[in-house]
DNA sequence: GTGAAAGCGCTAACAA
DNA sequence: TTGTTAGCGCTTTCAC
């Protein structure tokens, strides 16, 4: 109802001055500013973001594109982005692909490309060439968090190194029978993350001259239940049992722990488990993990975008985000094996 | 770059006709419509939501206000809202209070009340009178999902009944020593949900003439770790141990299960556990629960809002959302107690 | 079925 | 420091 105009009338000033005062521009006298703000308050003035957006070409909103919402990592990054945007007075528009590849095109056209947002944070998605072209054409800042893809700058940990570090930890403990619960490329999700963590796994085994067994690399889809099923699968396979498991995410590791407990096995006595992420529940559950800080990654990515929107600098590539190994009680040395077993029997 | 104007020029039509054609209004000949759409495509036309918003007063965006993001229930509701909005071509603006009560005022003023959105879905928050007044003044549709508050219509399960049902299940199994892990009013969160579930708990005990023990009602803050700590606390208390626990959310129940396992106790042998929500992980973990469908609640709430925005109907109050009891292996009859114990000893 | 013209509420030169 | 004057890109009467 009340627009800038009414305030102008009420204060006897011009629209422009009111506009400036409302935005706190320095070119307005303090007296005027105060008077304007008081009247605005009194009249219950509410600015129209559409009008401002139309006039400036800026929406003061940032889009966040997520593959799915229901995942610890995404939620944490989202929290970081949100905190940063809120502090800067920007709004957050959430674009969820919802796992379905189908809607992807529509999201791209209908929403993102409608000048609704000034910039875009993308979580763990790879773009096809067409999409990249469109993004480029839009000319607004884009940044990917978590998993590199071709043609777009990205921020996140080095997943290969993370996988390597996790596996090395198990090897250093003395394990040689190590399985991997990873993920495969799900519709629209970035294939890079699971792939690189697996590569790190394989590289670490190779470096220790341990042969990777194909049947010990299973898919857990990056979710709790998937980790559970994958672990069950590993345990039900004929032949020797792995003494350690590297799960590519903590959520899958939690599932694996549940499966192991359900089979009556002990951790780390029978099987050691290590995850990746640093999920807060890992503390209670005693999960050893490669910890990263997705919240901070969200914050950092947003900072970069905001800086660019304000014309201060532009960064094309970033240092990999840090990670570290958190040793807890889910990993330990493998139980002395067959030799002792036989000894026992001999006695 | 390309606006409606260029298309008008390119097709030799007027801006108005192009506008109509682009929106698929019936008052335009099919030929024209097709021609316009083709040219728009060719020119890479991207509509400006600000301009449309300014002209119509509609933003085609819905705000979603959440207390925190990092909670299963909120995420599921969010998914439901998102799916529905996407289908309707609306955008979703996420307002996260991030647990902090402090930012609340800013969120209210700076963002929500900026005509950025056409309507508002609020998750589990109660408003103070001032906020309610503002919302009313805005005159746009608002609906609360999950937990009733004064002055705003709401959609969700009857939490009191849910608490009653959960507790009754334990009582029917034969339990009389029943504890409750609930939550307290956290900054800005709706006090109603934890309170009502607890009331249901107490009512069920009363109905069975079981005395509620104050020391068996503990706070788990509605998170995994809180449930874990609360359970530890219950187990470390002097005196008799409860034989069953009603956790006000599945996430807390999972924490309780972890604590019980860590203490070397068995479920349901030593302690039965029931939760509320229907979290998917409960299936794997065998958690008995009062299942509800937050996704659907999100969908329904959004439907109501969209219907109102399109001028079809207005609903002031809703049937409570459904819930049901899912029996799994975390609940069972209590172990025959002291009497047998003594008998054993006598023999 | 199409066009002309008048805004929607704000910002941003340019003057004063 | 303030006011004047044009728009920003679209929608929407009202004519034709």
XYZ file of C-alpha atoms (C1' of nucleotides) in Angstrom:
726
model
C 0.000 0.000 0.000
C 2.433 2.563 1.218
C 5.125 3.399 -1.259
C 8.070 5.671 -1.328
C 5.738 8.278 -2.729
C 3.592 8.570 0.373
C 6.645 9.061 2.482
C 7.756 11.791 0.136
C 4.420 13.493 0.479
C 4.349 13.082 4.246
C 7.825 14.483 4.708
C 7.588 17.093 2.019
C 10.649 15.651 0.332
C 11.125 14.218 -3.112
C 10.944 10.561 -3.994
C 14.642 10.471 -4.726
C 15.653 11.840 -1.389
C 13.370 9.425 0.341
C 14.838 6.580 -1.654
C 18.336 7.639 -0.758
C 17.505 8.131 2.870
C 15.866 4.739 3.073
C 18.996 3.134 1.743
C 21.159 5.120 4.095
C 23.182 6.794 1.387
C 25.700 9.290 2.743
C 24.536 12.081 0.498
C 21.548 12.747 2.726
C 21.614 14.872 5.824
C 21.213 13.052 9.058
C 18.162 15.016 9.978
C 16.440 14.116 6.771
C 17.405 10.488 7.035
C 16.012 10.208 10.504
C 12.839 11.967 9.597
C 12.322 9.731 6.585
C 12.955 6.585 8.527
C 10.557 7.618 11.230
C 7.810 8.372 8.774
C 8.458 5.134 6.944
C 8.111 3.293 10.210
C 4.985 5.173 11.144
C 3.347 4.551 7.814
C 4.310 0.900 7.872
C 6.274 1.227 4.710
C 7.385 -2.006 3.081
C 9.793 -1.800 0.172
C 9.036 -3.724 -2.982
C 11.870 -5.946 -4.009
C 10.418 -6.252 -7.490
C 10.512 -2.531 -8.057
C 14.003 -2.218 -6.716
C 15.053 -5.214 -8.727
C 13.608 -3.836 -11.894
C 15.306 -0.512 -11.424
C 18.707 -1.848 -10.458
C 18.878 -5.122 -12.274
C 19.788 -6.716 -8.987
C 17.519 -8.997 -7.027
C 19.586 -9.344 -3.883
C 18.913 -13.034 -3.935
C 21.210 -15.956 -4.528
C 20.132 -19.266 -5.956
C 21.259 -22.523 -4.448
C 20.974 -25.587 -6.608
C 20.968 -28.900 -4.763
C 20.638 -32.430 -6.146
C 18.573 -33.489 -3.115
C 17.991 -31.889 0.243
C 17.975 -34.937 2.423
C 21.698 -35.352 2.929
C 23.899 -34.208 5.752
C 26.514 -32.652 3.545
C 24.068 -30.583 1.539
C 22.257 -29.388 4.608
C 25.472 -28.226 6.199
C 26.608 -26.362 3.130
C 23.160 -24.831 2.918
C 23.437 -23.657 6.496
C 26.738 -21.994 5.730
C 25.393 -20.286 2.649
C 22.319 -19.170 4.502
C 24.240 -17.665 7.393
C 26.419 -15.703 5.060
C 23.566 -14.477 2.911
C 21.520 -13.449 5.865
C 24.367 -11.387 7.201
C 24.624 -9.660 3.842
C 20.915 -9.064 3.527
C 20.435 -11.429 0.631
C 17.680 -13.936 0.197
C 18.190 -17.577 -0.605
C 16.236 -19.228 -3.370
C 16.383 -22.974 -3.157
C 16.343 -25.023 -6.322
C 16.054 -28.683 -5.578
C 16.424 -31.160 -8.383
C 14.952 -33.739 -6.074
C 17.096 -36.503 -7.461
C 14.974 -36.636 -10.565
C 16.895 -35.868 -13.670
C 13.681 -35.066 -15.437
C 12.897 -31.763 -13.850
C 16.353 -30.581 -14.376
C 15.699 -28.857 -17.615
C 12.699 -27.062 -16.257
C 14.523 -25.869 -13.215
C 17.171 -24.514 -15.459
C 14.862 -22.649 -17.733
C 11.933 -21.671 -15.745
C 13.565 -20.639 -12.578
C 17.218 -20.059 -12.560
C 17.375 -18.247 -15.778
C 14.645 -15.831 -14.903
C 16.867 -13.258 -13.411
C 15.499 -14.169 -10.078
C 18.956 -14.423 -8.630
C 22.169 -12.485 -8.897
C 24.413 -15.492 -8.564
C 24.300 -19.212 -8.123
C 25.806 -21.738 -5.741
C 25.669 -25.259 -7.042
C 26.147 -28.278 -4.842
C 27.858 -31.308 -6.289
C 26.476 -31.224 -9.771
C 28.119 -31.575 -13.096
C 26.728 -29.655 -16.001
C 26.336 -30.831 -19.499
C 27.776 -28.615 -22.222
C 24.428 -27.035 -22.989
C 23.847 -26.041 -19.430
C 27.324 -24.651 -19.145
C 26.780 -22.526 -22.187
C 23.610 -21.096 -20.743
C 25.290 -20.361 -17.469
C 28.089 -18.635 -19.261
C 25.618 -16.626 -21.262
C 23.886 -15.441 -18.114
C 27.174 -13.986 -17.076
C 26.446 -14.169 -13.471
C 28.760 -15.629 -10.889
C 28.497 -19.357 -10.396
C 30.405 -21.554 -8.030
C 30.234 -25.254 -7.346
C 30.706 -26.621 -3.868
C 31.799 -30.199 -3.426
C 33.079 -32.075 -6.407
C 34.813 -30.640 -9.430
C 33.197 -30.588 -12.813
C 34.460 -29.412 -16.155
C 34.132 -25.770 -17.013
C 33.012 -24.389 -13.680
C 35.219 -23.384 -10.801
C 34.708 -25.336 -7.662
C 35.404 -25.367 -3.975
C 35.769 -28.394 -1.751
C 38.142 -31.019 -0.471
C 40.363 -33.099 -2.688
C 38.275 -36.247 -2.658
C 40.986 -38.398 -4.036
C 43.294 -37.444 -1.236
C 40.522 -37.954 1.277
C 39.964 -41.470 0.012
C 43.660 -42.075 0.060
C 43.998 -40.816 3.617
C 41.111 -42.909 4.890
C 42.450 -46.058 3.309
C 45.993 -45.346 4.432
C 44.783 -45.081 7.993
C 43.390 -48.596 7.760
C 46.546 -49.888 6.125
C 48.717 -48.322 8.796
C 46.690 -50.140 11.405
C 47.737 -53.330 9.692
C 44.711 -54.095 7.573
C 45.102 -55.707 4.208
C 41.604 -57.017 3.692
C 39.843 -53.728 3.048
C 36.468 -53.154 1.443
C 34.971 -49.964 0.096
C 31.409 -48.766 0.295
C 31.015 -46.000 -2.233
C 28.432 -44.588 -4.553
C 27.668 -44.577 -8.168
C 26.542 -41.803 -10.367
C 22.956 -41.220 -9.548
C 20.819 -39.223 -11.878
C 22.183 -35.759 -12.018
C 24.510 -36.158 -9.115
C 28.092 -35.398 -9.562
C 29.974 -38.514 -10.410
C 33.231 -36.938 -9.381
C 32.939 -37.281 -5.618
C 32.308 -41.017 -5.367
C 34.712 -41.733 -8.190
C 37.558 -39.768 -6.723
C 37.139 -41.207 -3.274
C 37.242 -44.647 -4.780
C 40.294 -43.785 -6.810
C 41.995 -42.636 -3.664
C 41.064 -45.942 -2.091
C 42.529 -47.932 -4.931
C 45.636 -45.785 -5.088
C 46.305 -46.279 -1.388
C 45.957 -50.028 -1.741
C 48.273 -49.981 -4.720
C 50.821 -47.915 -2.860
C 50.853 -50.587 -0.169
C 50.966 -53.336 -2.769
C 47.616 -54.648 -1.698
C 45.436 -55.997 -4.406
C 41.995 -54.409 -4.697
C 39.235 -56.950 -4.921
C 36.361 -55.989 -7.146
C 33.838 -57.816 -5.046
C 34.822 -55.702 -2.088
C 33.811 -52.467 -3.741
C 30.100 -52.027 -3.262
C 27.550 -49.314 -3.755
C 25.892 -47.623 -0.807
C 24.352 -44.688 -2.650
C 25.625 -42.261 -0.043
C 22.784 -42.924 2.352
C 22.405 -44.732 5.657
C 20.285 -47.533 4.346
C 22.597 -48.005 1.395
C 25.555 -48.353 3.729
C 23.629 -50.884 5.736
C 22.726 -52.978 2.731
C 26.198 -52.745 1.285
C 27.704 -53.971 4.525
C 25.241 -56.833 4.735
C 26.196 -57.739 1.213
C 29.875 -57.721 2.083
C 29.276 -59.904 5.104
C 27.233 -62.424 3.219
C 29.769 -62.985 0.469
C 31.492 -66.339 0.414
C 35.195 -66.386 1.047
C 37.232 -64.368 3.510
C 35.704 -61.376 5.210
C 37.262 -57.917 5.031
C 38.729 -56.741 8.322
C 38.160 -53.107 7.508
C 35.781 -50.957 5.512
C 36.210 -47.520 4.068
C 32.825 -45.882 3.565
C 32.803 -42.851 1.310
C 30.473 -40.968 3.653
C 29.703 -41.023 7.345
C 26.051 -41.674 6.720
C 26.945 -44.867 4.879
C 29.423 -45.701 7.624
C 26.631 -45.431 10.188
C 24.621 -47.867 8.149
C 27.578 -50.198 7.986
C 27.987 -50.039 11.756
C 24.335 -50.941 12.175
C 24.719 -53.923 9.877
C 27.835 -55.132 11.652
C 26.171 -54.883 15.047
C 23.165 -56.701 13.737
C 25.336 -59.554 12.542
C 26.733 -59.880 16.029
C 30.196 -58.772 15.014
C 32.220 -56.245 16.905
C 33.858 -52.993 15.904
C 36.770 -52.685 15.613
C 37.453 -56.220 16.844
C 36.029 -57.981 13.822
C 35.804 -55.060 11.459
C 37.163 -51.535 11.451
C 35.097 -48.796 9.844
C 36.115 -45.360 8.645
C 33.915 -42.749 6.996
C 34.221 -39.344 5.410
C 32.564 -36.092 6.449
C 32.762 -35.390 10.117
C 29.067 -35.881 10.792
C 28.304 -34.793 14.347
C 26.717 -38.124 15.217
C 30.044 -39.779 14.594
C 31.237 -38.496 17.909
C 28.642 -40.391 19.881
C 28.986 -43.473 17.747
C 32.767 -43.398 17.920
C 33.230 -43.333 14.173
C 36.693 -42.681 12.853
C 36.382 -40.335 9.934
C 37.999 -37.975 7.485
C 36.491 -34.750 8.701
C 35.715 -31.815 6.476
C 33.725 -28.661 7.107
C 30.885 -28.259 4.651
C 29.383 -25.361 6.594
C 32.570 -23.404 6.098
C 32.666 -24.348 2.449
C 29.207 -22.866 2.086
C 30.317 -19.723 3.856
C 33.406 -19.371 1.721
C 31.649 -19.973 -1.547
C 29.049 -17.372 -0.673
C 31.696 -14.875 0.303
C 33.312 -15.247 -3.076
C 30.032 -14.633 -4.845
C 29.108 -11.641 -2.750
C 32.515 -10.133 -3.254
C 32.101 -10.433 -6.983
C 28.649 -8.929 -6.906
C 30.078 -5.963 -5.127
C 32.782 -5.700 -7.708
C 35.607 -6.611 -5.441
C 37.745 -9.173 -7.131
C 37.134 -12.400 -8.897
C 38.682 -15.747 -8.129
C 38.937 -18.482 -10.683
C 40.253 -21.314 -8.599
C 40.589 -22.158 -4.966
C 42.789 -24.055 -2.617
C 41.233 -27.383 -1.799
C 39.270 -27.227 1.439
C 41.002 -28.800 4.427
C 40.209 -32.160 5.958
C 41.712 -34.147 8.778
C 41.632 -37.610 10.234
C 39.645 -38.038 13.423
C 40.566 -41.279 15.156
C 37.822 -42.782 17.204
C 36.995 -46.247 18.358
C 35.609 -47.658 15.128
C 39.073 -48.408 13.796
C 41.824 -50.503 15.292
C 44.382 -53.111 14.405
C 43.032 -56.268 12.840
C 42.758 -59.238 15.128
C 45.792 -61.510 14.808
C 44.542 -64.005 12.317
C 44.697 -67.556 11.076
C 48.171 -68.238 12.397
C 47.141 -67.739 16.000
C 43.850 -69.326 15.328
C 45.629 -72.483 14.276
C 48.038 -72.227 17.167
C 45.147 -72.143 19.544
C 43.748 -75.222 18.001
C 47.049 -77.034 18.132
C 47.501 -76.506 21.813
C 19.316 -8.251 -22.795
C 16.458 -9.464 -24.881
C 13.135 -8.187 -23.714
C 9.586 -8.540 -24.816
C 10.187 -5.495 -26.953
C 12.717 -7.159 -29.237
C 10.366 -10.005 -29.835
C 7.678 -7.529 -30.723
C 9.969 -5.899 -33.209
C 11.137 -9.191 -34.665
C 7.623 -10.510 -35.137
C 6.088 -7.227 -36.140
C 3.592 -7.525 -33.323
C 2.943 -5.281 -30.373
C 4.389 -5.705 -26.911
C 0.968 -6.550 -25.551
C 0.377 -9.362 -27.967
C 3.786 -10.775 -27.326
C 3.179 -10.640 -23.610
C -0.103 -12.446 -24.015
C 1.329 -15.020 -26.361
C 4.202 -15.722 -24.035
C 1.796 -16.417 -21.229
C -0.333 -18.589 -23.451
C -3.490 -16.513 -23.045
C -6.398 -17.757 -25.124
C -7.082 -14.418 -26.704
C -4.187 -14.876 -29.079
C -4.383 -16.784 -32.338
C -2.497 -20.022 -32.420
C -0.391 -18.898 -35.298
C 0.727 -15.796 -33.504
C 1.433 -17.667 -30.308
C 3.613 -20.155 -32.086
C 5.474 -17.512 -33.966
C 6.103 -15.520 -30.827
C 7.326 -18.522 -28.922
C 9.657 -19.504 -31.694
C 11.165 -16.049 -31.911
C 11.505 -15.889 -28.160
C 13.379 -19.146 -28.236
C 15.551 -18.036 -31.081
C 16.431 -14.763 -29.446
C 17.161 -16.461 -26.145
C 14.518 -14.456 -24.410
C 14.524 -14.625 -20.638
C 11.626 -13.066 -18.787
C 12.328 -10.765 -15.902
C 10.571 -11.839 -12.762
C 11.064 -8.398 -11.272
C 9.248 -6.689 -14.084
C 6.436 -9.187 -14.050
C 6.296 -8.942 -10.304
C 6.117 -5.205 -10.367
C 3.366 -5.177 -12.915
C 1.228 -7.865 -11.349
C 2.029 -7.542 -7.687
C 2.763 -11.238 -7.684
C 6.204 -12.697 -7.311
C 5.395 -16.331 -7.954
C 7.528 -17.258 -5.016
C 6.616 -18.729 -1.673
C 8.571 -18.199 1.503
C 9.342 -21.061 3.824
C 10.319 -20.179 7.340
C 12.196 -22.864 9.252
C 13.618 -22.758 12.775
C 16.641 -24.802 11.696
C 17.359 -26.842 8.606
C 19.223 -29.710 10.130
C 16.302 -31.840 11.205
C 14.651 -34.737 9.497
C 11.144 -33.451 9.912
C 11.878 -30.023 8.486
C 13.766 -31.436 5.562
C 10.903 -33.726 4.685
C 8.323 -30.975 4.856
C 10.619 -28.838 2.774
C 10.817 -31.560 0.160
C 7.068 -31.733 -0.004
C 6.702 -27.997 -0.336
C 9.398 -27.887 -2.957
C 7.862 -30.603 -5.085
C 4.523 -28.897 -5.068
C 5.912 -25.464 -5.825
C 8.042 -26.751 -8.614
C 5.049 -28.347 -10.234
C 3.209 -25.050 -10.030
C 6.102 -23.017 -11.358
C 6.739 -21.185 -8.119
C 10.076 -20.522 -6.534
C 10.950 -21.318 -2.966
C 12.620 -18.719 -0.776
C 14.116 -20.259 2.311
C 14.179 -18.265 5.522
C 16.172 -20.042 8.149
C 16.156 -18.703 11.658
C 19.127 -20.925 12.342
C 18.104 -21.520 15.903
C 19.100 -17.997 16.803
C 16.250 -16.024 18.181
C 18.188 -12.856 17.568
C 17.952 -12.723 13.821
C 14.323 -13.362 13.984
C 13.304 -9.774 13.882
C 15.519 -9.066 10.942
C 14.254 -11.987 8.997
C 10.798 -10.764 9.612
C 11.411 -7.252 8.500
C 14.091 -7.371 5.969
C 13.058 -10.355 4.028
C 9.656 -11.699 4.502
C 7.904 -8.438 4.561
C 9.481 -7.203 1.391
C 6.871 -8.535 -0.888
C 9.342 -11.054 -2.050
C 6.836 -13.805 -1.620
C 3.155 -14.279 -2.282
C 2.572 -16.526 0.685
C 4.342 -18.115 3.572
C 4.726 -21.610 4.969
C 5.976 -21.650 8.503
C 7.423 -24.738 10.129
C 6.820 -25.280 13.805
C 7.073 -21.744 15.026
C 4.892 -19.762 17.318
C 4.530 -16.067 16.715
C 4.446 -13.371 19.258
C 1.550 -10.931 19.080
C 3.577 -8.323 17.241
C 4.599 -10.737 14.547
C 1.081 -11.961 14.185
C -0.144 -8.468 13.684
C 2.365 -7.864 10.945
C 1.466 -11.067 9.229
C -2.149 -10.155 9.380
C -1.407 -6.745 7.976
C 0.432 -8.259 5.041
C -2.747 -10.043 4.197
C -1.069 -12.808 2.443
C -1.772 -16.446 3.049
C 0.171 -18.011 5.876
C 0.043 -21.552 7.105
C 1.933 -23.315 9.842
C 3.012 -26.913 9.476
C 3.678 -28.969 12.561
C 2.585 -27.609 15.862
C -0.306 -25.326 16.536
C 0.178 -21.768 17.671
C -2.306 -19.114 18.603
C -3.774 -17.001 15.878
C -2.527 -18.876 12.845
C -4.107 -21.855 11.204
C -1.995 -24.945 11.230
C -1.606 -28.359 9.690
C -0.068 -31.407 11.274
C -0.703 -34.369 13.497
C -2.335 -34.146 16.872
C 0.803 -34.370 18.945
C -1.013 -35.084 22.135
C -2.681 -38.085 20.592
C 0.595 -39.198 19.103
C 2.227 -39.119 22.522
C -0.739 -40.921 23.968
C -0.614 -43.613 21.310
C 3.106 -44.190 21.718
C 2.839 -44.507 25.459
C -0.225 -46.675 25.252
C 1.627 -49.081 23.038
C 4.247 -49.512 25.738
C 1.618 -49.890 28.405
C -0.207 -52.508 26.400
C 2.991 -54.483 26.156
C 2.971 -54.567 29.930
C 5.359 -51.793 30.782
C 4.810 -49.682 33.837
C 8.264 -48.236 34.272
C 8.255 -45.831 31.359
C 10.525 -42.868 30.749
C 10.143 -40.025 28.319
C 12.791 -38.278 26.280
C 11.321 -35.023 25.053
C 12.378 -31.523 24.320
C 12.079 -28.136 25.798
C 11.341 -24.867 24.208
C 14.423 -23.873 22.362
C 14.860 -20.355 21.207
C 12.167 -19.607 18.757
C 11.053 -23.152 18.341
C 7.502 -24.028 18.857
C 6.951 -25.157 22.370
C 3.725 -26.846 21.417
C 5.092 -29.988 19.834
C 7.276 -31.245 22.693
C 4.746 -30.115 25.255
C 1.830 -31.860 23.656
C 3.698 -35.071 23.125
C 4.656 -35.035 26.744
C 1.115 -34.312 27.791
C -0.024 -37.277 25.774
C 2.577 -39.364 27.576
C 1.382 -38.249 30.966
C -2.240 -38.686 30.041
C -1.644 -42.237 28.877
C 0.116 -43.086 32.117
C -2.692 -41.534 34.097
C -5.267 -43.453 32.124
C -3.489 -46.649 33.098
C -3.116 -45.459 36.688
C 0.630 -45.403 36.399
C 2.379 -42.689 38.265
C 4.628 -40.457 36.169
C 8.044 -39.964 37.682
C 9.555 -36.572 37.178
C 13.072 -37.919 37.049
C 12.093 -40.087 34.131
C 11.197 -37.157 31.943
C 14.366 -35.866 30.377
C 15.312 -33.440 27.648
C 16.824 -34.652 24.402
C 16.463 -31.440 22.423
C 15.015 -33.345 19.470
C 18.390 -34.399 18.145
C 20.351 -37.634 17.996
C 23.019 -36.608 20.412
C 20.444 -35.265 22.820
C 18.622 -38.575 22.774
C 21.871 -40.341 23.444
C 22.736 -38.142 26.395
C 19.253 -38.301 27.791
C 19.295 -42.084 27.676
C 22.698 -42.205 29.350
C 21.320 -39.961 32.022
C 18.332 -42.212 32.554
C 20.553 -45.264 32.806
C 22.878 -43.684 35.289
C 20.204 -42.637 37.719
C 20.088 -44.458 41.010
C 17.058 -46.550 41.732
C 15.079 -48.747 39.377
C 15.603 -48.539 35.670
C 12.769 -47.860 33.263
C 11.859 -50.821 31.105
C 10.629 -48.643 28.268
C 11.268 -45.251 26.797
C 9.075 -43.038 24.702
C 11.208 -40.640 22.682
C 9.377 -37.679 21.193
C 11.218 -38.039 17.896
C 12.878 -40.839 15.987
C 16.169 -39.004 15.881
C 16.251 -38.936 19.662
C 15.164 -42.562 19.719
C 18.141 -43.464 17.541
C 20.386 -41.736 20.019
C 18.739 -43.640 22.837
C 19.303 -46.913 21.022
C 22.968 -46.065 20.632
C 23.284 -45.308 24.323
C 21.543 -48.513 25.317
C 23.773 -50.579 23.070
C 26.818 -48.855 24.440
C 25.793 -49.739 27.966
C 25.627 -53.359 26.960
C 21.895 -53.560 27.413
C 19.561 -55.154 24.928
C 16.520 -53.880 23.080
C 13.786 -54.748 23.705
C 15.015 -57.262 26.296
C 16.163 -54.744 28.825
C 14.524 -51.661 27.436
C 11.881 -51.013 24.822
C 12.104 -47.847 22.732
C 9.472 -46.101 20.688
C 9.848 -42.891 18.703
C 7.745 -40.521 16.673
C 8.089 -39.588 13.022
C 8.606 -42.516 10.738
C 12.202 -41.707 9.867
C 13.343 -44.010 7.082
C 16.345 -45.209 9.053
C 13.968 -46.650 11.608
C 13.263 -49.484 9.265
C 16.827 -50.720 9.245
C 17.266 -50.122 12.939
C 14.008 -51.830 13.785
C 12.589 -48.848 15.615
C 8.960 -48.960 16.594
C 7.464 -45.568 15.920
C 4.448 -43.374 15.524
C 4.718 -42.661 11.850
C 3.576 -39.465 10.239
C 4.142 -38.091 6.760
C 5.811 -34.699 6.849
C 6.395 -34.713 3.114
C 2.699 -34.957 2.539
C 2.026 -32.251 5.079
C 4.324 -29.994 3.092
C 2.514 -30.884 -0.086
C -0.889 -30.256 1.440
C 0.039 -26.974 3.026
C 1.422 -25.742 -0.254
C -1.667 -26.830 -2.104
C -3.795 -24.790 0.226
C -1.686 -21.713 -0.324
C -1.582 -22.070 -4.068
C -5.307 -22.559 -4.201
C -5.809 -19.346 -2.302
C -3.432 -17.442 -4.497
C -5.452 -18.528 -7.448
C -8.573 -17.404 -5.736
C -10.074 -20.826 -5.314
C -11.276 -21.163 -1.809
C -9.857 -20.512 1.568
C -9.604 -22.958 4.426
C -9.351 -21.840 7.988
C -8.730 -25.104 9.725
C -7.748 -28.597 8.816
C -8.226 -32.129 9.874
C -5.258 -33.306 11.878
C -2.778 -35.153 9.702
C -2.812 -38.925 10.062
C -0.320 -41.032 11.957
C -0.050 -44.714 12.683
C 1.853 -47.084 14.875
C 4.592 -49.074 13.196
C 5.606 -52.028 15.346
C 9.151 -53.119 14.920
C 11.629 -54.944 17.066
C 12.566 -52.131 19.428
C 9.520 -52.717 21.578
C 8.409 -55.842 23.354
C 7.024 -57.061 26.633
C 9.101 -56.270 29.671
C 11.174 -59.107 31.033
C 9.361 -60.861 33.875
C 10.761 -59.052 36.855
C 11.650 -59.192 40.487
C 9.209 -61.917 41.382
C 10.920 -64.412 39.126
C 14.258 -63.000 40.018
C 13.614 -63.824 43.629
C 12.170 -67.180 42.751
C 15.347 -68.002 40.946
C 17.338 -67.049 43.934
C 15.192 -69.090 46.265
C 15.673 -72.247 44.324
C -7.385 -11.070 -32.271
C -4.419 -7.117 -31.837
C -2.542 -2.417 -30.580
C -1.791 2.033 -27.825
C -0.957 3.889 -23.674
C -0.677 4.126 -18.895
C 1.306 2.490 -15.124
C 3.580 -1.027 -11.268
C 7.398 1.290 -7.288
C 11.639 2.105 -7.372
C 16.617 3.973 -8.865
C 19.813 6.889 -11.230
C 21.583 10.233 -14.067
C 21.621 15.106 -14.313
C 20.562 19.629 -12.556
C 20.063 22.945 -9.200
C 22.119 18.170 0.075
C 17.958 17.898 -2.622
C 14.723 17.794 -6.760
C 13.550 16.601 -11.760
C 13.141 13.506 -15.141
C 13.508 9.249 -17.300
C 13.282 4.886 -17.424
C 13.755 -0.628 -15.651
C 10.470 -4.700 -18.516
C 6.416 -6.218 -18.013
C 0.951 -6.286 -17.574
C -3.429 -4.414 -18.307
C -7.246 -1.590 -19.287
C -9.488 0.242 -23.212
C -10.013 0.859 -28.070
C -10.206 -0.901 -32.518
